[in-house]
XYZ file of C-alpha atoms in Angstrom:
454
model
C 110.623 -41.994 -59.086
C 108.576 -39.229 -59.223
C 107.398 -38.443 -62.869
C 104.672 -36.839 -65.008
C 101.613 -38.855 -62.645
C 103.406 -38.276 -59.047
C 105.362 -35.359 -59.781
C 102.800 -32.425 -58.914
C 101.598 -34.121 -55.641
C 105.729 -34.490 -54.792
C 106.274 -30.722 -55.279
C 102.624 -29.975 -53.241
C 104.064 -32.004 -50.546
C 107.953 -30.860 -50.309
C 106.122 -26.936 -50.441
C 104.379 -28.160 -47.112
C 107.233 -29.578 -45.339
C 109.204 -26.588 -46.143
C 106.749 -23.494 -45.409
C 104.581 -25.770 -42.447
C 107.323 -28.374 -41.527
C 104.630 -30.792 -41.964
C 103.038 -32.192 -45.357
C 99.384 -32.843 -45.137
C 99.673 -35.805 -46.560
C 101.267 -38.877 -44.754
C 104.536 -39.168 -46.631
C 106.884 -41.347 -44.881
C 107.742 -43.477 -47.670
C 109.984 -40.148 -49.214
C 111.249 -39.517 -46.167
C 115.142 -40.222 -45.216
C 114.098 -41.160 -41.858
C 112.882 -44.733 -43.539
C 116.144 -45.526 -43.408
C 119.436 -45.817 -40.750
C 122.949 -45.564 -41.534
C 123.400 -49.360 -42.483
C 121.533 -48.287 -45.706
C 124.667 -46.502 -47.077
C 126.334 -49.591 -47.327
C 127.210 -50.208 -51.370
C 126.703 -53.599 -51.126
C 123.362 -52.884 -49.904
C 122.808 -50.116 -52.471
C 123.534 -52.743 -55.346
C 121.529 -55.611 -54.510
C 118.199 -53.673 -53.398
C 118.525 -51.383 -56.630
C 118.725 -54.373 -58.580
C 116.446 -56.156 -56.549
C 113.925 -52.729 -57.985
C 114.753 -52.777 -61.051
C 114.405 -56.337 -62.065
C 110.960 -56.381 -60.004
C 109.764 -53.038 -61.174
C 106.682 -54.393 -63.103
C 106.788 -57.979 -61.024
C 103.789 -58.248 -58.720
C 104.718 -58.888 -55.066
C 102.481 -60.869 -52.550
C 101.635 -59.491 -48.885
C 102.963 -62.364 -48.154
C 106.610 -62.492 -49.757
C 109.906 -61.965 -48.547
C 112.482 -60.743 -50.974
C 116.069 -60.905 -50.225
C 118.008 -58.282 -51.777
C 120.293 -57.083 -48.509
C 119.527 -59.812 -46.496
C 120.353 -61.111 -43.826
C 121.938 -58.296 -42.500
C 121.293 -57.441 -38.799
C 121.019 -60.899 -37.116
C 120.211 -61.380 -32.979
C 122.256 -63.580 -30.989
C 119.637 -66.249 -31.114
C 119.047 -66.401 -35.401
C 120.863 -69.410 -35.335
C 119.099 -71.187 -32.513
C 116.015 -69.822 -33.917
C 116.833 -70.505 -37.635
C 117.385 -74.684 -36.039
C 114.491 -74.489 -34.706
C 112.158 -73.680 -37.944
C 111.983 -69.714 -38.206
C 110.873 -68.190 -41.286
C 112.444 -64.785 -41.311
C 110.879 -61.439 -42.202
C 113.227 -58.238 -42.160
C 112.109 -55.058 -39.897
C 113.880 -52.289 -41.397
C 117.943 -54.003 -40.886
C 116.724 -56.734 -38.471
C 115.680 -60.426 -39.383
C 112.667 -61.453 -37.277
C 110.800 -64.420 -37.299
C 107.507 -64.657 -38.567
C 106.437 -68.434 -37.744
C 108.146 -71.322 -37.135
C 107.701 -74.084 -39.562
C 108.875 -77.359 -39.797
C 112.145 -78.947 -41.712
C 111.655 -78.485 -45.777
C 108.206 -76.098 -45.284
C 107.738 -73.276 -48.188
C 105.112 -70.596 -47.781
C 103.623 -69.901 -51.618
C 102.857 -66.346 -52.545
C 99.624 -65.924 -52.261
C 96.527 -62.782 -51.977
C 94.720 -65.605 -50.133
C 95.545 -67.313 -46.921
C 98.567 -69.073 -47.543
C 99.808 -72.742 -46.416
C 101.279 -71.240 -43.488
C 97.425 -70.783 -42.460
C 97.070 -73.548 -39.879
C 100.914 -73.167 -38.642
C 100.034 -69.708 -37.487
C 96.931 -70.407 -35.969
C 98.589 -73.483 -33.840
C 100.924 -70.752 -32.736
C 97.618 -68.271 -31.553
C 96.135 -71.075 -29.879
C 99.394 -71.847 -28.011
C 99.322 -68.981 -26.664
C 96.007 -68.399 -26.128
C 96.207 -71.329 -23.949
C 99.645 -71.920 -22.455
C 102.698 -69.650 -23.088
C 104.359 -68.409 -25.814
C 107.828 -66.477 -26.144
C 108.291 -63.856 -28.967
C 111.311 -62.087 -29.623
C 111.214 -58.934 -29.183
C 114.329 -57.280 -30.174
C 112.490 -55.402 -32.979
C 110.956 -53.157 -31.027
C 112.534 -49.621 -30.610
C 114.308 -48.580 -27.062
C 115.217 -45.028 -26.076
C 116.560 -43.903 -22.879
C 115.901 -40.663 -21.176
C 118.067 -39.333 -18.794
C 118.856 -35.647 -17.334
C 117.260 -33.264 -14.765
C 115.091 -31.896 -17.241
C 114.120 -35.650 -18.416
C 110.486 -35.819 -17.217
C 109.530 -32.147 -17.767
C 110.718 -32.754 -21.150
C 108.394 -36.086 -21.573
C 105.930 -34.580 -20.077
C 105.429 -31.716 -22.964
C 106.465 -34.185 -25.472
C 103.950 -36.996 -24.408
C 100.057 -36.440 -24.428
C 99.429 -38.669 -21.947
C 99.978 -38.548 -18.440
C 103.513 -39.540 -17.243
C 104.090 -43.168 -15.364
C 105.028 -43.059 -11.691
C 108.155 -44.925 -10.814
C 107.816 -48.846 -11.493
C 104.991 -48.294 -13.677
C 104.422 -48.041 -17.758
C 102.144 -46.200 -19.715
C 100.487 -46.012 -23.424
C 101.555 -42.858 -24.778
C 100.519 -40.932 -27.690
C 102.824 -38.587 -29.120
C 101.130 -35.276 -31.291
C 103.020 -33.380 -34.198
C 102.417 -29.648 -34.039
C 99.012 -29.762 -36.031
C 97.480 -32.724 -33.589
C 98.147 -35.469 -35.555
C 99.993 -38.631 -34.561
C 103.749 -38.725 -34.426
C 104.026 -42.256 -32.348
C 102.080 -44.641 -30.339
C 104.551 -45.123 -27.546
C 105.161 -46.614 -24.473
C 107.106 -44.886 -21.358
C 108.603 -46.761 -18.351
C 109.731 -45.091 -15.426
C 112.319 -47.072 -13.552
C 112.241 -45.434 -10.569
C 116.045 -44.342 -10.490
C 115.889 -41.627 -12.483
C 115.815 -43.241 -16.068
C 112.615 -43.029 -18.763
C 112.290 -45.655 -21.729
C 110.595 -45.097 -24.322
C 109.652 -47.959 -26.900
C 107.969 -48.130 -30.396
C 108.533 -49.314 -33.526
C 112.316 -50.443 -34.390
C 111.591 -48.967 -38.006
C 110.981 -45.914 -36.833
C 114.256 -45.434 -34.860
C 115.629 -42.614 -37.020
C 112.237 -40.462 -37.514
C 111.337 -40.994 -33.544
C 115.200 -39.836 -32.815
C 115.064 -36.942 -35.399
C 111.441 -35.843 -33.544
C 113.255 -35.555 -30.180
C 116.641 -34.005 -31.566
C 113.983 -31.258 -33.002
C 112.656 -30.617 -29.441
C 115.898 -31.184 -27.423
C 116.699 -29.254 -24.398
C 119.595 -28.572 -22.270
C 119.276 -30.706 -19.206
C 117.949 -33.750 -21.202
C 119.732 -36.758 -22.742
C 118.274 -39.091 -25.405
C 119.940 -42.499 -26.274
C 119.065 -45.180 -28.917
C 119.014 -48.524 -27.313
C 118.489 -50.357 -30.246
C 121.881 -51.605 -31.102
C 122.642 -52.590 -27.044
C 119.598 -54.269 -26.326
C 117.287 -57.171 -27.010
C 114.019 -59.314 -25.764
C 112.063 -61.589 -25.376
C 108.397 -61.463 -24.338
C 106.241 -64.348 -22.620
C 102.794 -64.282 -23.339
C 99.724 -66.861 -21.837
C 97.958 -67.773 -19.078
C 101.026 -69.749 -17.768
C 103.617 -67.240 -18.591
C 103.906 -66.056 -14.701
C 104.684 -69.855 -13.717
C 107.323 -70.110 -16.423
C 109.156 -66.546 -15.638
C 108.750 -67.795 -11.869
C 110.636 -70.721 -12.241
C 113.213 -68.536 -14.152
C 113.787 -65.774 -11.808
C 116.867 -65.768 -9.267
C 116.130 -62.629 -8.134
C 112.681 -60.850 -7.419
C 109.026 -62.112 -7.527
C 106.868 -62.149 -10.611
C 103.477 -62.093 -8.620
C 104.532 -58.290 -6.859
C 104.459 -56.720 -10.369
C 101.646 -55.598 -11.327
C 99.719 -54.961 -14.839
C 101.693 -52.319 -16.003
C 104.344 -52.110 -13.721
C 107.904 -52.604 -14.057
C 111.110 -53.624 -12.434
C 114.949 -54.717 -12.900
C 115.034 -58.510 -12.164
C 117.312 -61.583 -12.717
C 115.986 -64.482 -14.928
C 118.400 -66.993 -14.786
C 121.874 -65.415 -14.863
C 120.169 -62.431 -17.006
C 119.647 -58.766 -15.528
C 116.335 -57.632 -17.213
C 114.761 -54.862 -17.334
C 110.624 -56.350 -16.794
C 107.610 -54.876 -17.900
C 104.053 -56.390 -17.322
C 102.259 -56.253 -20.214
C 101.800 -57.914 -23.959
C 100.453 -56.987 -27.076
C 98.825 -60.372 -27.878
C 95.858 -59.222 -25.063
C 97.093 -62.213 -22.237
C 98.949 -61.884 -19.239
C 102.775 -61.476 -20.266
C 105.684 -59.662 -19.620
C 108.679 -58.173 -21.611
C 112.007 -58.783 -20.629
C 114.680 -56.189 -22.078
C 118.147 -57.666 -21.747
C 121.678 -56.699 -23.194
C 121.850 -57.447 -27.152
C 125.005 -60.138 -25.815
C 122.665 -61.707 -22.931
C 119.650 -62.975 -25.765
C 120.985 -66.268 -25.479
C 121.314 -67.066 -22.195
C 117.754 -65.281 -21.518
C 115.998 -67.727 -24.187
C 117.863 -70.822 -23.052
C 116.993 -70.060 -19.559
C 113.232 -69.796 -20.533
C 112.377 -71.981 -23.021
C 113.791 -74.561 -20.045
C 111.549 -73.133 -17.138
C 108.884 -73.514 -19.708
C 109.694 -76.816 -20.941
C 107.174 -78.485 -17.947
C 104.305 -75.726 -19.316
C 104.720 -76.440 -23.053
C 106.034 -73.298 -23.487
C 106.592 -72.851 -27.787
C 108.420 -69.861 -29.816
C 106.086 -68.194 -32.221
C 106.833 -65.343 -34.620
C 105.047 -61.994 -35.600
C 102.382 -63.182 -37.808
C 101.200 -64.660 -34.897
C 101.184 -61.723 -32.585
C 99.044 -59.569 -35.365
C 96.497 -61.957 -35.233
C 96.517 -61.952 -31.656
C 96.582 -58.091 -31.645
C 93.652 -57.874 -34.039
C 91.200 -60.175 -31.778
C 92.402 -56.955 -29.293
C 91.469 -54.599 -31.378
C 94.742 -53.161 -31.072
C 96.348 -51.016 -33.174
C 99.756 -50.818 -34.652
C 101.565 -47.651 -36.536
C 101.852 -47.603 -40.162
C 97.936 -49.115 -40.082
C 95.805 -47.706 -37.800
C 98.264 -45.091 -36.893
C 100.302 -42.917 -38.969
C 100.997 -39.174 -39.091
C 98.341 -38.924 -41.048
C 95.792 -39.822 -38.602
C 94.347 -37.765 -35.389
C 93.771 -39.076 -31.878
C 90.409 -38.544 -32.021
C 90.174 -40.433 -35.231
C 91.938 -43.547 -34.277
C 90.767 -43.818 -30.371
C 94.190 -42.611 -28.445
C 92.566 -39.215 -27.479
C 91.506 -41.862 -24.562
C 95.032 -41.450 -23.407
C 95.412 -37.904 -23.391
C 96.061 -35.869 -20.210
C 93.804 -32.463 -20.861
C 94.511 -31.135 -18.002
C 98.493 -30.591 -19.225
C 100.583 -28.676 -21.832
C 101.885 -30.773 -24.673
C 102.813 -30.386 -28.124
C 99.871 -30.365 -30.259
C 97.857 -29.802 -27.339
C 95.572 -26.554 -29.284
C 94.849 -28.871 -32.458
C 93.632 -31.558 -30.581
C 91.635 -29.613 -28.499
C 90.079 -27.980 -31.386
C 89.007 -31.485 -32.981
C 87.650 -32.617 -29.528
C 85.349 -29.616 -28.470
C 84.248 -29.794 -32.137
C 83.677 -33.652 -32.141
C 84.575 -33.562 -35.731
C 86.564 -36.395 -36.474
C 86.359 -36.571 -40.273
C 86.748 -40.619 -39.593
C 86.585 -43.297 -36.735
C 88.361 -46.505 -36.295
C 85.721 -49.445 -35.814
C 86.005 -53.534 -35.556
C 84.714 -55.283 -38.510
C 83.807 -58.962 -38.638
C 84.209 -59.912 -42.406
C 82.132 -62.790 -44.317
C 85.162 -64.146 -45.835
C 86.127 -66.964 -47.821
C 89.552 -68.264 -47.740
C 90.969 -64.762 -48.340
C 91.364 -62.030 -45.046
C 91.067 -58.439 -45.854
C 94.922 -56.382 -45.265
C 94.815 -52.977 -45.854
C 93.445 -49.947 -47.927
C 90.361 -52.366 -49.126
C 87.353 -49.755 -49.639
C 84.435 -50.023 -47.198
C 80.843 -49.923 -48.915
C 77.878 -48.953 -47.577
C 75.641 -49.749 -49.704
C 76.982 -48.155 -53.060
C 78.776 -44.970 -51.432
C 82.449 -45.759 -50.282
C 82.715 -44.514 -46.740
C 86.118 -45.465 -45.636
C 89.034 -47.938 -45.809
C 90.400 -51.064 -44.286
C 93.224 -50.412 -41.997
C 94.730 -53.795 -41.627
C 93.106 -57.070 -41.284
C 93.722 -61.038 -40.772
C 92.110 -63.941 -39.341
C 91.144 -64.186 -35.645
C 92.513 -67.859 -35.225
C 91.134 -67.692 -31.468
C 87.375 -66.130 -32.079
C 87.219 -68.248 -35.893
C 86.223 -65.177 -37.510
C 88.260 -62.838 -39.955
C 88.470 -59.328 -38.826
C 89.394 -56.089 -40.226
C 89.987 -52.738 -38.385
C 88.676 -49.843 -40.849
C 88.372 -45.872 -40.596
C 85.243 -45.210 -41.722
C 82.788 -42.194 -41.546
C 80.972 -41.917 -38.166
C 77.617 -42.111 -38.983
C 78.138 -45.884 -40.010
C 80.245 -47.024 -36.969
C 77.077 -48.416 -34.648
C 77.879 -51.913 -33.499
C 75.786 -53.925 -36.236
C 75.641 -51.967 -38.822
C 76.016 -53.786 -42.155
C 78.527 -52.995 -44.561
C 80.933 -54.596 -47.333
C 84.763 -54.682 -47.912
C 86.385 -55.446 -51.177
C 88.612 -58.408 -50.120
C 90.666 -59.519 -53.288
C 88.677 -58.089 -55.542
C 85.192 -59.712 -54.090
C 82.853 -57.788 -52.346
C 82.351 -59.232 -48.955
C 79.501 -58.542 -46.415
C 80.952 -57.379 -43.047
C 79.456 -56.106 -39.809
C 80.724 -53.843 -37.421
C 81.343 -55.154 -33.804
C 82.431 -54.262 -30.255
C 86.228 -53.597 -30.263
C 88.088 -56.426 -28.464
C 86.316 -59.534 -29.793
C 88.590 -61.710 -27.623
C 88.053 -61.294 -23.745
C 86.415 -57.590 -24.297
C 87.030 -57.102 -20.537
C 90.527 -57.654 -20.539
C 91.026 -60.198 -17.591
C 93.261 -62.302 -19.160
C 95.758 -59.714 -19.169
C 95.457 -58.566 -15.880
C 95.382 -62.168 -14.300
């Protein structure tokens, strides 16, 4: 839809893309890789195009779900979760649970905290105090094998690779030193590695992998073969131990991974959690997901297990200052700006190293990522709200929301380095109203990370 207003910028970005291989701006919104082959379906195109034109001048609220082209892909537990009250969102082609509501509940579209606020809060507290079960099918999974798999991954990822039976957070950089992914690499110890990340970036990441492919390496997208569930909370180990028929939950250290039998289901299990709690991610064949869910819910019945959705996860991760892609991390930001440089192994060669070293040695990130406590009143920052120091705009919010555990409105923001000291008084526009904000230490919940390492 680029016309007179957008045409100049589109032309500039396309020229940079063709000449330099990467545009200066993050143009993912113009990238065909934001779709998969499912978007070639004629009925899908008809429904979504009609919806676009009918709503072109209609406001869409941040919590509003649009119906065109849905539901498309559903997991094997979709019907069970639907009966349990799941309210659905969409990630790429997949239906994902946002939260679980009582029968007859309808969320009101709003720029402020919606009538689902307390429902999400209850899910957050249940995870922090007990144990919650989350469908993580909407994580991408790539399998890397072959005689040169390790050396290829070592060049692609800026971090050290995990040793057998371990997982590691792994930033991936473009040739210009900017981010290409905030990923997790699993080493299963049998010559297979997994790369996990954002489900909706599957085509985009696979294109990057293929562009840098080498003989002796095979990368397979497992997104349509595998599914998964995550247990998070202080009682999650008890639930998993009850469900295990082969293996010992106590033997899995933080950031460890192993194959285990959970009930009748063979799972790839990793001990980590985006919620910032003791947690276990269990990946299984897509057809085994229902059996896995039934097993875990039965094992957790005496522990007060609840199912929760991604709205609660977004609140929980904000309380830990955990960034996510399309918010804190994009291909327009650098590792130095976002704090991802702390995972970089500077002793090895990797794609983008020269540019990343230049940024590090110059100590010159143009913005730095901070956590803010916002003096909000019934509304929270969501993303791209301006951040002010007096009457000077110094940055913008990358994402925000309400921290139900800490009882505070929290935002993460990229701001000018001279304003990042803890306790600095700033202000943020939230739904058009200027609100006071303060730079606070990262991870307002459990800053030492004890909960994850119980």
